[in-house]
Tab-separated table of C-alpha atoms in Angstrom:
chain	number	residue	atom	x	y	z
A	86	UNK	CA	154.640	68.294	222.165
A	87	UNK	CA	155.630	69.283	218.613
A	88	UNK	CA	153.006	71.249	216.749
A	89	UNK	CA	152.180	72.578	213.316
A	90	UNK	CA	150.022	75.392	211.954
A	91	UNK	CA	147.073	74.737	209.634
A	92	UNK	CA	144.301	77.024	208.427
A	93	UNK	CA	140.613	76.614	209.265
A	94	UNK	CA	138.614	75.709	206.158
A	95	UNK	CA	135.606	77.604	207.470
A	96	UNK	CA	136.884	81.025	208.549
A	97	UNK	CA	140.532	80.948	207.499
A	98	UNK	CA	141.974	81.352	210.992
A	99	UNK	CA	145.251	79.645	211.840
A	100	UNK	CA	145.026	76.497	213.965
A	101	UNK	CA	147.885	75.284	216.170
A	102	UNK	CA	147.682	71.495	216.263
A	103	UNK	CA	149.610	68.424	217.369
A	104	UNK	CA	151.677	67.094	214.473
A	105	UNK	CA	149.651	63.870	214.243
A	106	UNK	CA	146.264	65.626	213.906
A	107	UNK	CA	144.444	65.115	210.592
A	108	UNK	CA	141.344	67.188	211.407
A	109	UNK	CA	140.401	69.924	213.845
A	110	UNK	CA	137.390	71.921	215.005
A	111	UNK	CA	137.914	75.687	215.022
A	112	UNK	CA	137.000	77.304	218.327
A	113	UNK	CA	135.860	80.454	216.507
A	114	UNK	CA	133.519	79.253	213.736
A	115	UNK	CA	133.059	75.644	215.007
A	116	UNK	CA	133.683	74.103	211.559
A	117	UNK	CA	135.733	70.908	211.253
A	118	UNK	CA	138.678	71.028	208.837
A	119	UNK	CA	140.561	68.002	207.514
A	120	UNK	CA	144.106	68.314	206.233
A	121	UNK	CA	145.756	66.615	203.219
A	122	UNK	CA	147.480	63.473	204.385
A	123	UNK	CA	150.920	62.292	203.425
A	124	UNK	CA	151.309	59.367	201.048
A	125	UNK	CA	151.923	57.132	204.051
A	126	UNK	CA	148.631	58.147	205.657
A	127	UNK	CA	146.845	57.722	202.346
A	128	UNK	CA	148.164	54.170	202.075
A	129	UNK	CA	147.023	53.541	205.639
A	130	UNK	CA	143.501	54.767	204.855
A	131	UNK	CA	143.025	52.594	201.792
A	132	UNK	CA	145.150	49.672	202.889
A	133	UNK	CA	142.227	47.906	204.581
A	134	UNK	CA	138.877	48.952	203.164
A	135	UNK	CA	137.001	46.050	204.714
A	136	UNK	CA	137.260	47.498	208.204
A	137	UNK	CA	134.365	49.571	209.515
A	138	UNK	CA	134.714	53.336	209.633
A	139	UNK	CA	135.773	54.758	212.982
A	140	UNK	CA	136.434	58.328	214.041
A	141	UNK	CA	138.459	58.476	217.241
A	142	UNK	CA	138.052	61.911	218.781
A	143	UNK	CA	140.919	63.011	220.970
A	144	UNK	CA	140.995	66.283	222.888
A	145	UNK	CA	143.816	68.636	222.010
A	146	UNK	CA	145.820	69.943	224.983
A	147	UNK	CA	144.281	73.136	226.271
A	148	UNK	CA	147.155	75.349	225.102
A	149	UNK	CA	146.302	74.839	221.427
A	150	UNK	CA	144.104	77.599	220.039
A	151	UNK	CA	143.128	78.978	216.660
A	152	UNK	CA	145.298	82.027	216.076
A	153	UNK	CA	143.716	85.012	214.398
A	154	UNK	CA	142.997	88.695	214.773
A	155	UNK	CA	143.282	89.625	218.398
A	156	UNK	CA	144.986	86.514	219.721
A	157	UNK	CA	148.309	86.447	217.861
A	158	UNK	CA	150.030	83.379	216.472
A	159	UNK	CA	151.011	81.493	219.586
A	160	UNK	CA	149.378	78.688	221.619
A	161	UNK	CA	147.500	79.858	224.653
A	162	UNK	CA	145.125	78.491	227.246
A	163	UNK	CA	141.364	78.110	226.997
A	164	UNK	CA	140.703	76.270	223.737
A	165	UNK	CA	138.290	73.428	223.041
A	166	UNK	CA	139.506	72.475	219.554
A	167	UNK	CA	139.881	68.774	218.892
A	168	UNK	CA	141.494	66.612	216.264
A	169	UNK	CA	140.301	63.352	214.710
A	170	UNK	CA	142.475	60.321	214.093
A	171	UNK	CA	142.608	59.197	210.464
A	172	UNK	CA	139.303	57.558	209.375
A	173	UNK	CA	139.159	54.397	207.274
A	174	UNK	CA	136.765	54.816	204.338
A	175	UNK	CA	134.601	51.832	203.446
A	176	UNK	CA	135.323	52.152	199.704
A	177	UNK	CA	138.585	51.826	197.840
A	178	UNK	CA	139.504	54.466	195.245
A	179	UNK	CA	138.941	53.217	191.706
A	180	UNK	CA	141.982	52.010	189.752
A	181	UNK	CA	143.544	54.487	187.380
A	182	UNK	CA	144.216	53.637	183.765
A	183	UNK	CA	144.074	55.471	180.497
A	184	UNK	CA	145.444	58.576	182.208
A	185	UNK	CA	141.928	59.976	182.679
A	186	UNK	CA	140.203	60.564	186.034
A	187	UNK	CA	137.094	62.513	186.943
A	188	UNK	CA	135.219	63.554	190.067
A	189	UNK	CA	131.563	64.482	189.528
A	190	UNK	CA	129.799	66.026	192.511
A	191	UNK	CA	126.125	67.006	192.529
A	192	UNK	CA	124.425	68.297	195.676
A	193	UNK	CA	120.639	68.657	195.786
A	194	UNK	CA	120.188	69.415	199.532
A	195	UNK	CA	117.088	67.232	199.815
A	196	UNK	CA	114.423	68.256	202.332
A	197	UNK	CA	115.692	71.816	202.719
A	198	UNK	CA	114.182	75.124	201.661
A	199	UNK	CA	117.126	75.662	199.306
A	200	UNK	CA	116.846	72.300	197.520
A	201	UNK	CA	118.159	72.079	193.966
A	202	UNK	CA	116.468	69.752	191.484
A	203	UNK	CA	119.014	69.821	188.677
A	204	UNK	CA	122.325	68.881	190.301
A	205	UNK	CA	121.957	65.108	189.924
A	206	UNK	CA	120.880	65.529	186.307
A	207	UNK	CA	124.007	67.631	185.728
A	208	UNK	CA	126.192	64.828	187.061
A	209	UNK	CA	124.434	62.209	184.945
A	210	UNK	CA	124.801	64.358	181.829
A	211	UNK	CA	128.485	64.994	182.535
A	212	UNK	CA	129.098	61.281	183.127
A	213	UNK	CA	127.551	60.483	179.734
A	214	UNK	CA	129.708	63.112	178.027
A	215	UNK	CA	132.942	61.912	179.630
A	216	UNK	CA	132.409	58.156	179.497
A	217	UNK	CA	130.261	57.619	176.391
A	218	UNK	CA	131.643	60.368	174.196
A	219	UNK	CA	135.133	61.299	175.385
A	220	UNK	CA	136.556	57.950	176.429
A	221	UNK	CA	136.926	58.317	180.186
A	222	UNK	CA	137.034	54.822	181.801
A	223	UNK	CA	133.913	54.432	183.941
A	224	UNK	CA	136.008	52.901	186.741
A	225	UNK	CA	137.975	56.139	186.946
A	226	UNK	CA	134.955	58.403	187.374
A	227	UNK	CA	133.861	58.945	190.977
A	228	UNK	CA	130.312	60.231	191.527
A	229	UNK	CA	129.131	61.903	194.730
A	230	UNK	CA	125.370	62.490	194.952
A	231	UNK	CA	122.604	61.953	197.467
A	232	UNK	CA	121.323	59.059	195.345
A	233	UNK	CA	124.389	56.946	196.100
A	234	UNK	CA	123.903	53.981	198.440
A	235	UNK	CA	127.470	53.995	199.745
A	236	UNK	CA	127.675	56.531	202.614
A	237	UNK	CA	131.151	57.540	201.465
A	238	UNK	CA	129.740	58.607	198.089
A	239	UNK	CA	127.353	61.138	199.666
A	240	UNK	CA	128.587	64.713	198.980
A	241	UNK	CA	129.458	65.655	202.553
A	242	UNK	CA	132.383	67.938	203.254
A	243	UNK	CA	134.627	65.076	204.356
A	244	UNK	CA	133.712	62.888	201.375
A	245	UNK	CA	134.291	65.701	198.870
A	246	UNK	CA	137.676	66.395	200.433
A	247	UNK	CA	138.634	62.731	200.293
A	248	UNK	CA	137.534	62.468	196.668
A	249	UNK	CA	139.467	65.610	195.676
A	250	UNK	CA	142.613	64.122	197.202
A	251	UNK	CA	141.975	60.922	195.247
A	252	UNK	CA	141.634	62.948	192.042
A	253	UNK	CA	145.068	64.536	192.424
A	254	UNK	CA	146.817	61.567	194.028
A	255	UNK	CA	149.828	60.199	192.119
A	256	UNK	CA	149.120	62.466	189.147
A	257	UNK	CA	151.673	61.916	186.379
A	258	UNK	CA	152.668	63.750	183.181
A	259	UNK	CA	150.035	63.031	180.524
A	260	UNK	CA	147.174	62.650	182.996
A	261	UNK	CA	143.866	64.422	182.320
A	262	UNK	CA	141.717	65.231	185.353
A	263	UNK	CA	138.175	66.600	185.489
A	264	UNK	CA	136.395	68.082	188.498
A	265	UNK	CA	132.702	68.844	188.002
A	266	UNK	CA	130.638	70.408	190.769
A	267	UNK	CA	126.955	71.303	190.621
A	268	UNK	CA	125.423	72.753	193.751
A	269	UNK	CA	125.247	75.895	195.831
A	270	UNK	CA	128.160	78.291	195.999
A	271	UNK	CA	128.813	81.166	198.335
A	272	UNK	CA	131.456	83.654	199.386
A	273	UNK	CA	132.920	84.712	202.690
A	274	UNK	CA	135.399	87.219	204.050
A	275	UNK	CA	139.002	86.612	202.979
A	276	UNK	CA	141.119	86.282	206.125
A	277	UNK	CA	144.523	85.653	204.555
A	278	UNK	CA	144.424	88.622	202.169
A	279	UNK	CA	144.937	86.698	198.925
A	280	UNK	CA	141.788	87.909	197.129
A	281	UNK	CA	141.556	91.104	195.100
A	282	UNK	CA	137.893	91.556	196.019
A	283	UNK	CA	138.343	90.653	199.684
A	284	UNK	CA	136.212	87.488	199.497
A	285	UNK	CA	136.923	83.763	199.325
A	286	UNK	CA	134.630	81.808	197.015
A	287	UNK	CA	133.237	78.517	198.320
A	288	UNK	CA	131.309	75.407	197.392
A	289	UNK	CA	128.638	74.153	199.776
A	290	UNK	CA	128.640	70.449	200.672
A	291	UNK	CA	125.483	68.721	201.833
A	292	UNK	CA	126.424	69.308	205.485
A	293	UNK	CA	127.708	72.856	205.065
A	294	UNK	CA	125.351	74.206	207.731
A	295	UNK	CA	127.158	72.194	210.414
A	296	UNK	CA	130.588	71.553	208.878
A	297	UNK	CA	131.045	74.728	206.877
A	298	UNK	CA	131.802	75.242	203.175
A	299	UNK	CA	134.946	74.298	201.269
A	300	UNK	CA	136.828	77.471	200.385
A	301	UNK	CA	138.768	78.205	197.224
A	302	UNK	CA	142.116	78.165	199.067
A	303	UNK	CA	141.617	74.512	199.978
A	304	UNK	CA	140.398	73.508	196.514
A	305	UNK	CA	143.485	75.119	194.991
A	306	UNK	CA	145.857	73.449	197.442
A	307	UNK	CA	144.262	70.033	196.919
A	308	UNK	CA	143.780	69.690	193.154
A	309	UNK	CA	145.694	72.569	191.527
A	310	UNK	CA	149.079	72.887	193.174
A	311	UNK	CA	150.028	69.166	192.955
A	312	UNK	CA	149.660	69.068	189.125
A	313	UNK	CA	153.056	68.071	187.630
A	314	UNK	CA	154.387	69.235	184.285
A	315	UNK	CA	152.507	67.556	181.441
A	316	UNK	CA	149.302	66.998	183.448
A	317	UNK	CA	146.115	69.006	183.066
A	318	UNK	CA	143.004	69.658	185.113
A	319	UNK	CA	139.675	70.926	183.814
A	320	UNK	CA	137.098	72.094	186.337
A	321	UNK	CA	133.462	72.718	185.396
A	322	UNK	CA	131.815	74.559	188.289
A	323	UNK	CA	128.065	75.161	188.116
A	324	UNK	CA	127.319	77.305	191.151
A	325	UNK	CA	126.828	80.891	192.219
A	326	UNK	CA	129.833	83.158	192.843
A	327	UNK	CA	132.110	80.625	191.132
A	328	UNK	CA	134.279	82.795	188.896
A	329	UNK	CA	137.529	82.211	190.804
A	330	UNK	CA	136.533	79.252	192.980
A	331	UNK	CA	139.747	77.405	192.042
A	332	UNK	CA	141.814	80.486	192.940
A	333	UNK	CA	143.692	80.307	189.627
A	334	UNK	CA	146.061	83.202	188.875
A	335	UNK	CA	144.466	84.407	185.628
A	336	UNK	CA	140.881	85.152	184.549
A	337	UNK	CA	139.971	85.568	180.880
A	338	UNK	CA	137.662	88.402	179.890
A	339	UNK	CA	136.228	87.982	176.392
A	340	UNK	CA	134.365	90.459	174.203
A	341	UNK	CA	133.565	89.074	170.755
A	342	UNK	CA	136.878	88.287	169.054
A	343	UNK	CA	138.865	90.221	171.647
A	344	UNK	CA	139.995	88.972	175.021
A	345	UNK	CA	142.422	89.771	177.793
A	346	UNK	CA	143.795	87.903	180.780
A	347	UNK	CA	143.376	89.617	184.145
A	348	UNK	CA	146.072	88.855	186.698
A	349	UNK	CA	144.520	87.853	190.037
A	350	UNK	CA	147.822	87.424	191.857
A	351	UNK	CA	148.737	89.434	194.942
A	352	UNK	CA	152.502	89.751	195.517
A	353	UNK	CA	152.246	89.098	199.252
A	354	UNK	CA	149.943	86.056	198.903
A	355	UNK	CA	151.000	82.435	198.633
A	356	UNK	CA	151.584	80.722	195.291
A	357	UNK	CA	148.336	79.604	193.618
A	358	UNK	CA	149.703	77.965	190.474
A	359	UNK	CA	150.546	74.334	189.690
A	360	UNK	CA	153.725	72.269	189.955
A	361	UNK	CA	154.253	72.620	186.222
A	362	UNK	CA	150.930	71.353	184.839
A	363	UNK	CA	148.022	73.411	183.590
A	364	UNK	CA	144.726	73.950	185.395
A	365	UNK	CA	141.669	75.490	183.748
A	366	UNK	CA	138.245	76.237	185.145
A	367	UNK	CA	134.946	76.952	183.414
A	368	UNK	CA	132.642	78.614	185.924
A	369	UNK	CA	128.945	79.374	185.719
A	370	UNK	CA	129.347	83.073	186.444
A	371	UNK	CA	131.621	85.740	187.847
A	372	UNK	CA	132.359	86.073	191.558
A	373	UNK	CA	129.514	88.546	192.082
A	374	UNK	CA	126.842	86.773	189.997
A	375	UNK	CA	124.406	83.936	190.632
A	376	UNK	CA	123.603	80.959	188.418
A	377	UNK	CA	120.305	79.460	187.272
A	378	UNK	CA	118.709	76.138	186.286
A	379	UNK	CA	116.670	75.287	183.204
A	380	UNK	CA	114.578	72.589	181.556
A	381	UNK	CA	115.152	73.992	178.068
A	382	UNK	CA	118.052	71.654	177.323
A	383	UNK	CA	116.104	68.392	177.642
A	384	UNK	CA	112.545	69.708	177.473
A	385	UNK	CA	111.669	68.021	180.765
A	386	UNK	CA	114.494	67.418	183.255
A	387	UNK	CA	115.946	70.391	185.089
A	388	UNK	CA	119.686	70.972	184.698
A	389	UNK	CA	122.101	73.779	185.454
A	390	UNK	CA	122.282	76.410	182.735
A	391	UNK	CA	126.082	76.358	182.789
A	392	UNK	CA	126.435	72.557	182.651
A	393	UNK	CA	123.865	72.401	179.843
A	394	UNK	CA	125.592	75.070	177.766
A	395	UNK	CA	128.999	73.431	178.268
A	396	UNK	CA	127.810	69.965	177.202
A	397	UNK	CA	125.799	71.375	174.302
A	398	UNK	CA	128.834	73.250	172.944
A	399	UNK	CA	131.200	70.269	173.264
A	400	UNK	CA	128.710	67.952	171.525
A	401	UNK	CA	127.902	70.367	168.696
A	402	UNK	CA	131.468	71.345	167.807
A	403	UNK	CA	134.023	68.527	168.200
A	404	UNK	CA	137.120	70.662	167.436
A	405	UNK	CA	136.607	73.649	169.695
A	406	UNK	CA	139.173	76.142	170.844
A	407	UNK	CA	138.871	77.466	174.380
A	408	UNK	CA	137.746	80.809	173.003
A	409	UNK	CA	135.085	79.259	170.814
A	410	UNK	CA	133.831	77.093	173.697
A	411	UNK	CA	133.541	80.080	176.019
A	412	UNK	CA	131.787	82.113	173.319
A	413	UNK	CA	129.385	79.259	172.481
A	414	UNK	CA	128.450	78.924	176.142
A	415	UNK	CA	127.861	82.650	176.396
A	416	UNK	CA	125.680	82.596	173.276
A	417	UNK	CA	123.602	79.633	174.507
A	418	UNK	CA	122.955	80.755	178.070
A	419	UNK	CA	120.356	83.485	177.307
A	420	UNK	CA	118.165	80.962	175.426
A	421	UNK	CA	118.432	78.475	178.302
A	422	UNK	CA	117.517	80.913	181.052
A	423	UNK	CA	114.021	80.641	182.566
A	424	UNK	CA	111.585	83.253	181.271
A	425	UNK	CA	110.772	84.511	184.761
A	426	UNK	CA	114.339	85.301	185.812
A	427	UNK	CA	116.343	88.482	185.561
A	428	UNK	CA	119.626	86.753	186.452
A	429	UNK	CA	122.622	87.871	184.412
A	430	UNK	CA	124.964	84.920	184.066
A	431	UNK	CA	128.284	85.196	182.224
A	432	UNK	CA	130.449	82.047	182.044
A	433	UNK	CA	134.055	82.524	183.126
A	434	UNK	CA	137.355	80.920	182.122
A	435	UNK	CA	140.289	81.007	184.527
A	436	UNK	CA	143.669	79.316	184.189
A	437	UNK	CA	147.022	78.723	185.843
A	438	UNK	CA	148.779	80.289	182.847
A	439	UNK	CA	147.861	82.533	179.936
A	440	UNK	CA	147.527	81.357	176.331
A	441	UNK	CA	145.835	82.256	173.043
A	442	UNK	CA	142.262	81.096	173.623
A	443	UNK	CA	141.414	81.196	169.899
A	444	UNK	CA	144.234	78.873	168.819
A	445	UNK	CA	144.573	76.446	171.742
A	446	UNK	CA	142.287	73.457	171.178
A	447	UNK	CA	140.017	72.291	173.974
A	448	UNK	CA	140.800	68.643	174.777
A	449	UNK	CA	139.696	66.757	177.883
């Protein structure tokens, strides 16, 4: 049987799989990882949205095993990984027009001891900014929250992955994409040695306790690397440890009117840039900081400090440069922070290429 090698989205180990597999459970960390489908598989998924959703679980032959430290890179006996045949979602991706698409994901983790109250409000505020103020067609904005009635719009790991693939699918020169995430973030050991600090940054879907987080390597591969020349992606990530969660090559460090770009690339690591387009990410904080929520923006509803400062700056100053936007966010955050917190939160800008942040205009 022909095979291919994929990487576990949970722990980063290599997985040896049959060529037709589209998802697999890692024998080491037990997380299930789905893999980007070809255009033919994508057409198959969305070709018949009226059919019910089925997951057909098929056992992988016993000689397929996750390769990693201690077991080499070759198939061997004694593995209980499995792969899942391609599912058929019950909703069709929205049509694309106007060259603007957005994915807004807010996770509140209802009925847990780590529940967040502001994530849905962040998504609603971002939707209003994009659709009512910046001209994004409402049909081209996908929302994933726990308030959604459609089960495929709930922010599970599989649904977020599917939606990220939709965001980047068939991207053309001139397209403008937005990815907004508000929820918990985390970090884990870097297994493929492509991080300067030795940690992969992650976002935490609703079912992260059972399915695992989504790591920065996968986010980069899904929505950054496919960007063609002339296309752009803006990510607004409101979570802890989110400084380099898109794994972009350059991070901007700003101090008043001075700034410098720090190169995050490792010569031996895989390429983390685009296919000619530009990707930019505004993150709530650096990779070793946490983020906070506030009610100061609206006076009543709780929102993320980072999302609030971003929206406030864009509304107040229509012709912002990237440098001015980053500075305005940094100036606003201290006044939005809760009085009883000692969290230090510094917004971050990362990009697929360097540029003059005080002359380049911010345009979504």
